[in-house]
Coordinates of C-alpha atoms in Angstrom, one line a residue:
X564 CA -26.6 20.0 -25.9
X565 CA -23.0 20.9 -26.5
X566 CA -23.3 22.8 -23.0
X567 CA -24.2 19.8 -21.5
X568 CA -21.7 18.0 -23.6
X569 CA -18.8 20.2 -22.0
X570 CA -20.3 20.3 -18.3
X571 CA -20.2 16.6 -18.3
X572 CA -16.4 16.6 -19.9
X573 CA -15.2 18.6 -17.0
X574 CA -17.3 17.2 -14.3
X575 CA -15.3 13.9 -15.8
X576 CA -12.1 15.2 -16.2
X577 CA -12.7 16.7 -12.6
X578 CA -13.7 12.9 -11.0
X579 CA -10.3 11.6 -12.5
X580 CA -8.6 14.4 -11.2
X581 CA -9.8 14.1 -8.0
X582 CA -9.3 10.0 -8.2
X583 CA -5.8 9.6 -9.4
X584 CA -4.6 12.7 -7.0
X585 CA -3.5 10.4 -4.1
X586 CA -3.2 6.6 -3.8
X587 CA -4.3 7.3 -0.5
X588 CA -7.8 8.6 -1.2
X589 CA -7.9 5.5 -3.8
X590 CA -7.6 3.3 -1.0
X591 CA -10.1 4.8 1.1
X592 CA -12.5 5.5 -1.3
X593 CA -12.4 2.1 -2.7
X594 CA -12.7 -0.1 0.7
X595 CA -14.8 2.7 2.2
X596 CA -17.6 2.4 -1.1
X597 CA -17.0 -1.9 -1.7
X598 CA -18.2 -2.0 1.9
X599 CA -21.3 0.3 2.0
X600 CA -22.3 -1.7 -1.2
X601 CA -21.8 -5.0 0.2
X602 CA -23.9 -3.9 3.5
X603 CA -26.6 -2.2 1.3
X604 CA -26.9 -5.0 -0.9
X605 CA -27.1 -7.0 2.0
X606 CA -29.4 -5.2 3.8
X607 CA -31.5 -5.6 0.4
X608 CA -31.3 -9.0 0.5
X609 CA -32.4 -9.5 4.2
X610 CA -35.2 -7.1 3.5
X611 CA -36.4 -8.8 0.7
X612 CA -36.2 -12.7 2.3
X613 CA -38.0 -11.7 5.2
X614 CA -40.5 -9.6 3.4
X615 CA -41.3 -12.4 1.4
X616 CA -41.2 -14.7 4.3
X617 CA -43.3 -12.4 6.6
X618 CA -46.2 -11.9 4.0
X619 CA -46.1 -16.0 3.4
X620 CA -46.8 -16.2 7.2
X621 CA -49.1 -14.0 6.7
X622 CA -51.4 -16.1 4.3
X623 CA -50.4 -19.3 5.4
X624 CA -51.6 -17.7 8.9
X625 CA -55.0 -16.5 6.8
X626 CA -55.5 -20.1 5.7
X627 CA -55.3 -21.6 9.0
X628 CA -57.7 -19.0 10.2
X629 CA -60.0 -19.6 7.8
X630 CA -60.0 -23.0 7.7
X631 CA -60.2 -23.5 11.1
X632 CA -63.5 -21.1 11.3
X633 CA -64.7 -23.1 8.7
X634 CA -64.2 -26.5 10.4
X635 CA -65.7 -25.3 13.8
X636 CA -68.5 -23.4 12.2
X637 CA -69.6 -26.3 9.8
X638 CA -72.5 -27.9 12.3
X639 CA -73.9 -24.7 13.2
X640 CA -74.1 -23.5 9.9
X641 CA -76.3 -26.6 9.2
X642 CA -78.4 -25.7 11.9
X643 CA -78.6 -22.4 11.5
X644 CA -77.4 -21.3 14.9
X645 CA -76.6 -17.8 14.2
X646 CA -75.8 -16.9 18.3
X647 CA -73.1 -19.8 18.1
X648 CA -72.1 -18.3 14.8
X649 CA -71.3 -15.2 16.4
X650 CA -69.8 -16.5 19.3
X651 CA -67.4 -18.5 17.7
X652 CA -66.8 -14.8 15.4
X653 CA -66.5 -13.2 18.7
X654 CA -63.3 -15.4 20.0
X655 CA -61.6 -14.5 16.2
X656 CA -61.9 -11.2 16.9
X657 CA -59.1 -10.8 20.0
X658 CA -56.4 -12.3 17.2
X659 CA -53.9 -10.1 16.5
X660 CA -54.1 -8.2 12.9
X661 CA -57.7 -9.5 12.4
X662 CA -59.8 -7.3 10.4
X663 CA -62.7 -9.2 10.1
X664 CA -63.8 -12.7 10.1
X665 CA -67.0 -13.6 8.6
X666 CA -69.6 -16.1 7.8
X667 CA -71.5 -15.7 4.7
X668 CA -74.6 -17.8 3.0
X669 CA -74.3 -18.4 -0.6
X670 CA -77.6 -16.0 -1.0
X671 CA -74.6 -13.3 0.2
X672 CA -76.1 -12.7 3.9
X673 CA -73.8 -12.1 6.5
X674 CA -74.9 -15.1 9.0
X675 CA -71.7 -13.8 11.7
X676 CA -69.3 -11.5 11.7
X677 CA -66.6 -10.3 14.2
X678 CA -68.4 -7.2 15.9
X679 CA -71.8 -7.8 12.8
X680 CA -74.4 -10.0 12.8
X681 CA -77.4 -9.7 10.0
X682 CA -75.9 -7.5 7.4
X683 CA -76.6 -7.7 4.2
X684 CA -73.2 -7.3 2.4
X685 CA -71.7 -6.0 -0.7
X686 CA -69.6 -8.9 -1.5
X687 CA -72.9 -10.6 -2.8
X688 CA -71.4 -10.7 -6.7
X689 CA -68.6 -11.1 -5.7
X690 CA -69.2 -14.2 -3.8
X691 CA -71.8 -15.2 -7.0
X692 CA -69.3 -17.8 -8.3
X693 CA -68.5 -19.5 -4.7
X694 CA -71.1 -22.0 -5.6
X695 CA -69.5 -23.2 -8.2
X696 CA -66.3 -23.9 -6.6
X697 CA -64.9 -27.1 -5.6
X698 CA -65.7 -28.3 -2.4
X699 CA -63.1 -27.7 0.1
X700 CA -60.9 -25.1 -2.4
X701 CA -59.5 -22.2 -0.8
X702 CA -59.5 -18.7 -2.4
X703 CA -57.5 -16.2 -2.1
X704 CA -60.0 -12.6 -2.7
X705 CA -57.0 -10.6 -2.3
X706 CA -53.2 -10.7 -1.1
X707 CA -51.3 -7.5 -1.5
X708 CA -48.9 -5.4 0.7
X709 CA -51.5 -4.4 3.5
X710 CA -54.5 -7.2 2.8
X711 CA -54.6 -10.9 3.2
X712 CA -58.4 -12.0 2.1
X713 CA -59.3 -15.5 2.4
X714 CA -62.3 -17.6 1.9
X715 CA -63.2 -21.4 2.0
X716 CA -66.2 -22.8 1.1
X717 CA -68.1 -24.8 4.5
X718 CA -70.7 -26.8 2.4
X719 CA -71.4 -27.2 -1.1
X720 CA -75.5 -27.3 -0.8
X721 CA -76.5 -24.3 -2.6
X722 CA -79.0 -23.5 0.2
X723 CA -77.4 -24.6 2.9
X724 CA -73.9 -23.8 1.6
X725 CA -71.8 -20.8 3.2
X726 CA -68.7 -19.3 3.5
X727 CA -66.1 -18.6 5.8
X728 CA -64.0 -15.6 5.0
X729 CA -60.8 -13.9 6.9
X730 CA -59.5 -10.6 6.7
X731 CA -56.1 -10.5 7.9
X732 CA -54.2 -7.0 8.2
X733 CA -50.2 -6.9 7.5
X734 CA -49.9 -4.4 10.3
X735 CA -47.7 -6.5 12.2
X736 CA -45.7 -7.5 9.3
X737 CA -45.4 -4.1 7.9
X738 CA -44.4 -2.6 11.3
X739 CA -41.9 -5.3 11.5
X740 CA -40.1 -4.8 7.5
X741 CA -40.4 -1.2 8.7
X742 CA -38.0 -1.5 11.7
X743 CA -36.0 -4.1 10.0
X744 CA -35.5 -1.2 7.1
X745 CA -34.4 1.1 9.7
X746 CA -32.4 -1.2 11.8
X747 CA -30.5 -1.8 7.9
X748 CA -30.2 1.6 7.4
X749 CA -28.7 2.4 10.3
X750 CA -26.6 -0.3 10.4
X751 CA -25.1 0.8 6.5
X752 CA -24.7 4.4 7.9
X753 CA -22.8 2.6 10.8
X754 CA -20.8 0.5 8.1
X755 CA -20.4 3.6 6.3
X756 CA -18.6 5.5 9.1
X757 CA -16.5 2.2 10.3
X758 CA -15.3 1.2 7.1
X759 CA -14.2 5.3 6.3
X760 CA -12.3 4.8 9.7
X761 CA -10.9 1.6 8.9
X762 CA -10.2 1.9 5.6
X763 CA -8.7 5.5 6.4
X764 CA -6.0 3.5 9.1
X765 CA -5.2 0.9 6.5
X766 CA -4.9 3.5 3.6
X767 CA -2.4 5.4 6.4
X768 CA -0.8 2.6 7.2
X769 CA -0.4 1.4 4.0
X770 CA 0.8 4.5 2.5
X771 CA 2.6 6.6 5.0
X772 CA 5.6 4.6 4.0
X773 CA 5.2 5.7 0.5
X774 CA 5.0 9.2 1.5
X775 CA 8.2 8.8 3.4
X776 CA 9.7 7.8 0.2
X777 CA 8.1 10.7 -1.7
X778 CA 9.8 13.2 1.3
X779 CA 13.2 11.3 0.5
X780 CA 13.3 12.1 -2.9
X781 CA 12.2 16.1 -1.9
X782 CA 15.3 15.8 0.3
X783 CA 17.3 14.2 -2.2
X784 CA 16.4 16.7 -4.7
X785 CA 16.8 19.8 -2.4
X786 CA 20.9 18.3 -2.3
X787 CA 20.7 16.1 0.9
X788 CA 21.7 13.0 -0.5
X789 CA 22.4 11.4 2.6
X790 CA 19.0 10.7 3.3
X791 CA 17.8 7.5 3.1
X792 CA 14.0 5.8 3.5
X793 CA 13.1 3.8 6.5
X794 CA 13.2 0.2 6.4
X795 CA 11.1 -1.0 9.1
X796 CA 9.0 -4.3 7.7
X797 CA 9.7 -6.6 4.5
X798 CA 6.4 -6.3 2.5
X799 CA 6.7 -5.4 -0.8
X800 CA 6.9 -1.0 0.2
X801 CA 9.8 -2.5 2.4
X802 CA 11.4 -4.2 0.0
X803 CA 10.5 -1.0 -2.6
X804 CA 12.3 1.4 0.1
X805 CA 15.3 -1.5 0.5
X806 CA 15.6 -1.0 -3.7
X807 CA 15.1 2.6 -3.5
X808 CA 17.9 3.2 -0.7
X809 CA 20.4 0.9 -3.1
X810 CA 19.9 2.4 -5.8
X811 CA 20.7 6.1 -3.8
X812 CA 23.6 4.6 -2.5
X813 CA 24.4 3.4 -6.3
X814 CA 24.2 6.5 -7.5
X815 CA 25.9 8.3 -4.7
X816 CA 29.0 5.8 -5.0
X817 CA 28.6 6.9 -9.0
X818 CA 28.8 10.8 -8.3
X819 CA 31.3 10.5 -5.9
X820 CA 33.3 7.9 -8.0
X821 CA 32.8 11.1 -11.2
X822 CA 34.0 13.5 -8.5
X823 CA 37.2 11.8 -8.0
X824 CA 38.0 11.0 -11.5
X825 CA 36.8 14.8 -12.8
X826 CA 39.4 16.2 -9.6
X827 CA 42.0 13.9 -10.4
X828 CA 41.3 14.5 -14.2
X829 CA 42.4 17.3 -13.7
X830 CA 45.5 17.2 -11.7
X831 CA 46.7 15.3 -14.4
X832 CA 45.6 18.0 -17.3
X833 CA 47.7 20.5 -14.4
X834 CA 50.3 19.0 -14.3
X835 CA 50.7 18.0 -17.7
X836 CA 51.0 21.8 -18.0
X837 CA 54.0 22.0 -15.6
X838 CA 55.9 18.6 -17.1
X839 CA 56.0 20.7 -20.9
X840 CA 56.6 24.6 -18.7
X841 CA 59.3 22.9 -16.1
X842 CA 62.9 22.0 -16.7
X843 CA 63.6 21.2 -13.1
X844 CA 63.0 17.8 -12.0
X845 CA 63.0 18.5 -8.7
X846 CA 60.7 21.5 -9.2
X847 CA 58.5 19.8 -11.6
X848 CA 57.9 16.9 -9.1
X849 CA 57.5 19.1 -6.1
X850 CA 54.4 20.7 -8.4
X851 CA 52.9 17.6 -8.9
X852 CA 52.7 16.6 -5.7
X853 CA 51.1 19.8 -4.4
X854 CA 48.7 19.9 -7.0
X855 CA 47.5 16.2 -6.6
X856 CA 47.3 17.2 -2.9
X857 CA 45.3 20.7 -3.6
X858 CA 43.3 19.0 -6.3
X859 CA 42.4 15.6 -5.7
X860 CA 42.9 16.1 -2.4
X861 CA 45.1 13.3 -1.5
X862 CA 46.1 14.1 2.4
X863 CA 49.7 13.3 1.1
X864 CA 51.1 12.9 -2.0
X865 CA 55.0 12.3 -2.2
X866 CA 57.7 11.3 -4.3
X867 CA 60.6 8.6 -2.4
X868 CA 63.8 7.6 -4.4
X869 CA 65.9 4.9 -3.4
X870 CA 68.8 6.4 -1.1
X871 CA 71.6 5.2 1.0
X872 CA 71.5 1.8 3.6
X873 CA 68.8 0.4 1.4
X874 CA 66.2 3.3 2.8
X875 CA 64.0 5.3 0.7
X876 CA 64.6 9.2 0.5
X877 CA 61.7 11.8 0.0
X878 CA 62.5 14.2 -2.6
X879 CA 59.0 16.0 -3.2
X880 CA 55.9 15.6 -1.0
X881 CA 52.7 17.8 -0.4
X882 CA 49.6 17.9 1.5
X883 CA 48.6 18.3 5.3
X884 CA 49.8 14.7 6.6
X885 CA 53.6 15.2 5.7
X886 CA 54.9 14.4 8.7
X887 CA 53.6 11.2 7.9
X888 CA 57.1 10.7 6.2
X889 CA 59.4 12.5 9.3
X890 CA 57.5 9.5 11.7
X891 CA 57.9 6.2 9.4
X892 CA 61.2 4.3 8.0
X893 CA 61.0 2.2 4.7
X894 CA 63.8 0.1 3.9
X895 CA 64.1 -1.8 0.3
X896 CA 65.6 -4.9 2.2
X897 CA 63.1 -7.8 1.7
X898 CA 64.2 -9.3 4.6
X899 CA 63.1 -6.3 7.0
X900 CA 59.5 -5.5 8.2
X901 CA 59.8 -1.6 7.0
X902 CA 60.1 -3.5 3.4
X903 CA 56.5 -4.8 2.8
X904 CA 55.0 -1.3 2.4
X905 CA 53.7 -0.5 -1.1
X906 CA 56.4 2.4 -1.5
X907 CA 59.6 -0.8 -1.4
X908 CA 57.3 -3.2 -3.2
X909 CA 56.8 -0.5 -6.1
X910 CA 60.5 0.3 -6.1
X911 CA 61.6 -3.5 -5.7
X912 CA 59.5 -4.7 -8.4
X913 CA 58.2 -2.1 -10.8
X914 CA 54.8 -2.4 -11.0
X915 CA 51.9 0.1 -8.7
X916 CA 50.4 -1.2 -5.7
X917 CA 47.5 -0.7 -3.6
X918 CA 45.9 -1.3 -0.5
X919 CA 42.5 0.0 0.1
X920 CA 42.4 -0.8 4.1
X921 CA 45.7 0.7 4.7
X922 CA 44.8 0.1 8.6
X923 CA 43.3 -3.1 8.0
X924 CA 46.7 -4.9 9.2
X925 CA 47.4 -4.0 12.8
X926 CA 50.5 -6.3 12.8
X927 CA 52.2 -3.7 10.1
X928 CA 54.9 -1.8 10.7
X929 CA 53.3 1.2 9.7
X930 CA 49.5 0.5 11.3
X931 CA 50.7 3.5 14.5
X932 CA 51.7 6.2 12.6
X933 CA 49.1 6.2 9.8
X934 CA 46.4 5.5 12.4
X935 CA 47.3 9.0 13.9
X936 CA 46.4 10.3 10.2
X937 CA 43.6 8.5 9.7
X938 CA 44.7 6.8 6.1
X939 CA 42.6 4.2 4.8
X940 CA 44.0 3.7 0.8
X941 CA 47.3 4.0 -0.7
X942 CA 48.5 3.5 -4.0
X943 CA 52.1 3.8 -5.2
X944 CA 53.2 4.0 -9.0
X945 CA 56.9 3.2 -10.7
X946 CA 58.4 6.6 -12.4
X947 CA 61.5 5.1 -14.8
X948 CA 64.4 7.1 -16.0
X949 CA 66.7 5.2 -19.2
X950 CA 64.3 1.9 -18.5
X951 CA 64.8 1.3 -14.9
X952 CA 62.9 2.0 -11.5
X953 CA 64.3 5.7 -10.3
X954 CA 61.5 6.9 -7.6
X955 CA 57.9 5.8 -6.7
X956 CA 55.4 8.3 -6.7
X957 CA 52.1 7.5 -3.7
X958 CA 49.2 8.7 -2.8
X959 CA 47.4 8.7 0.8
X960 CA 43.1 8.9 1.4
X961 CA 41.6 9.0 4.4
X962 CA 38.6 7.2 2.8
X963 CA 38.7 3.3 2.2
X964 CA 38.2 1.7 -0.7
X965 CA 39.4 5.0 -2.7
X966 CA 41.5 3.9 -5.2
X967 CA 39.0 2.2 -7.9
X968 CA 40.3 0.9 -11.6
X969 CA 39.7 4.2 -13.5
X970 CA 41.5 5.6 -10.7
X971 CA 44.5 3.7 -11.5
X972 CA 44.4 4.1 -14.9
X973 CA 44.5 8.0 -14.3
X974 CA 47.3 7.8 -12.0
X975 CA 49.4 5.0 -13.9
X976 CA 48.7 8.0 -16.8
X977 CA 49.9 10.4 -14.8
X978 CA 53.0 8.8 -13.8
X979 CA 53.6 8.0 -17.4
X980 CA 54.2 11.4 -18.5
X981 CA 56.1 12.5 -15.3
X982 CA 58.2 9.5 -16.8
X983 CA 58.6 10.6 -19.9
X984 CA 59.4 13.9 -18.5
X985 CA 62.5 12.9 -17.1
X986 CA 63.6 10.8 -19.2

């Protein structure tokens, strides 16, 4: 017992296994069985119907037999015609699925018969309590899946008196259930196959886009995180792959977003290291540009102080774009266009600024030169010396939209201490 026990817990545990292993063999196992049952029980039902409508033909067509025997046989009965008997016998032979149609005397002689005349029969007790039916009642001697028996009584004298009686085969019917059972089963096993096909498209259709998301998330894991899901329709797996794609492109923007705050995290711990090691300002600002270049990387990181004619001087820079600064004037007069760059605007009012489309404005006087270096954000930051403005410190990206709030906050920390380092 507890060997059957465990066979049937694994055979179990195997099923669900086998079950819950792929939405995809869900699907088709599901639509493929709902519509086998539905044609089976169909099937059933049709067989059933027409069985039972078949095998009341049959004995409604028994009655009618009978009864008309019985009407046309009724004189010659009472005359005791025995060759008109048998010739009206004769014609009920040529029906279809006749077995026998009979006259019978209430002494139990067979008076006609289809293909017997004169027999003495068997039926004799059986027929014993004829004479004490009601005149005109049919009986039913036997009705069952290959037999319909029927007998009707022609007079009620009790010498006189006879019977007419009809055996009527179910070949027909029978022949007919049987090919309908056929015809169903074939049919089902048709059903069967066609509803595996179809339900084997749908489940591929349905589900092939949730495999593409399973191969995303391989690719994703495996470091591509570029990859994305297909969007092509706006069901709900559309709208799933629409949610899925966000939420990579959340979570990429939040990497890359840690990247840049862990790099320039760091620049800042750096250079906080060269503000308390160097004594030279013009040293210790030339290191902090190269190292926000080397680790951020900005493209070009420079330091401009106020200089003669209103123009702004470099006095540290680093990165690969420098010459950036050999190709481009800015002027601290308001009134010129070289002014409205975020450099003069830091150094005219004090406070950082930043544009995240750097390129954005064609009109600007700068929109050639940065073009040729392909910047996208800038932010500049005040450095004070004894309270006032003495240089502005900025910062170039090729990417747009760069420069986020904790960004800021790390830079306006880092000009902070380069602040209180010269002061």
């Amino acid at each position: 017992m507890s060997l059957l026990k465990s066979n049937a817990k694994t055979l179990w545990q195997y099923i669900t296994a086998f079950w819950s292993h792929s939405i995809r063999r869900q699907l088709l196992l599901s639509f493929g069985l709902l519509i086998i049952l539905v044609m089976l029980s169909f099937s059933c039902v049709m067989y059933v119907h027409q069985k039972e409508f078949l095998y009341k033909t049959d004995t409604e067509r028994a009655i009618g037999l009978v009864t008309a025997l019985a009407a046309s046989s009724s004189a010659l009965v009472l005359a005791n015609d025995v060759p008109g008997l048998q010739k009206i016998l004769n014609g009920f032979a040529k029906l279809p699925d006749i077995k026998s149609a009979m006259l019978i005397s209430a002494r139990g002689e067979l008076l006609a018969a289809s293909g017997s005349v004169g027999k003495q029969t068997d039926i004799s007790t059986k027929l014993a309590w004829f004479k004490f039916s009601p005149k005109h009642e049919i009986n039913i001697l036997a009705n069952n899946l290959t037999l319909v028996d029927v007998a009707i009584p022609i007079a009620s004298d009790a010498k006189s008196g006879a019977w007419a009686r009809v055996e009527l085969k179910r070949d027909l019917s029978n022949s007919n259930l049987q090919q309908l059972k056929w015809t169903g089963v074939n049919y089902s096993l048709f059903a069967l196959v066609a509803s595996f096909l179809l339900s084997a498209l749908l489940a591929w259709r349905l589900t092939r886009r949730l495999y593409q998301l399973t191969e995303v998330t391989l690719s994703i894991e495996k470091g591509q995180r570029d990859v994305r899901a297909e969007v092509v329709a706006h069901d709900e797996v559309g709208q799933l792959g629409k949610r899925f794609n966000h939420m990579l492109d959340t979570l990429s923007y939040s990497e890359r977003e840690l990247s840049r705050m862990n790099r320039l995290y760091a620049a800042w711990t750096e250079s906080s290291e060269i503000i308390v090691r160097q004594k030279n300002p013009s040293l210790l600002l030339s290191n902090i540009c190269q190292i926000l270049a080397n680790r951020v990387p900005f493209e070009l990181a420079w330091i401009g102080v106020p200089g003669q004619d209103d123009c702004v001087e470099k006095v540290a820079y680093g990165g690969v774009s420098t010459a950036y600064l050999d190709n481009v004037k800015i002027s601290l007069d308001a009134s010129k266009q070289e002014s409205r760059g975020p450099v003069a605007k830091v150094l005219r009012t004090g406070t950082y600024q930043l544009i995240n489309h750097f390129l954005q404005d064609t009109e600007a006087y700068w929109h050639g030169v940065a073009s040729q270096h392909g910047f996208n954000s800038v932010a500049a930051f005040p450095l004070f010396r004894a309270g006032k403005v003495y240089a502005c410190i900025a910062v170039y990206s090729v990417e747009p939209n760069f420069f986020t709030q904790e960004l800021i906050g790390l830079m306006s920390g880092l000009a902070n201490d380069v602040t209180f380092a010269l002061e």
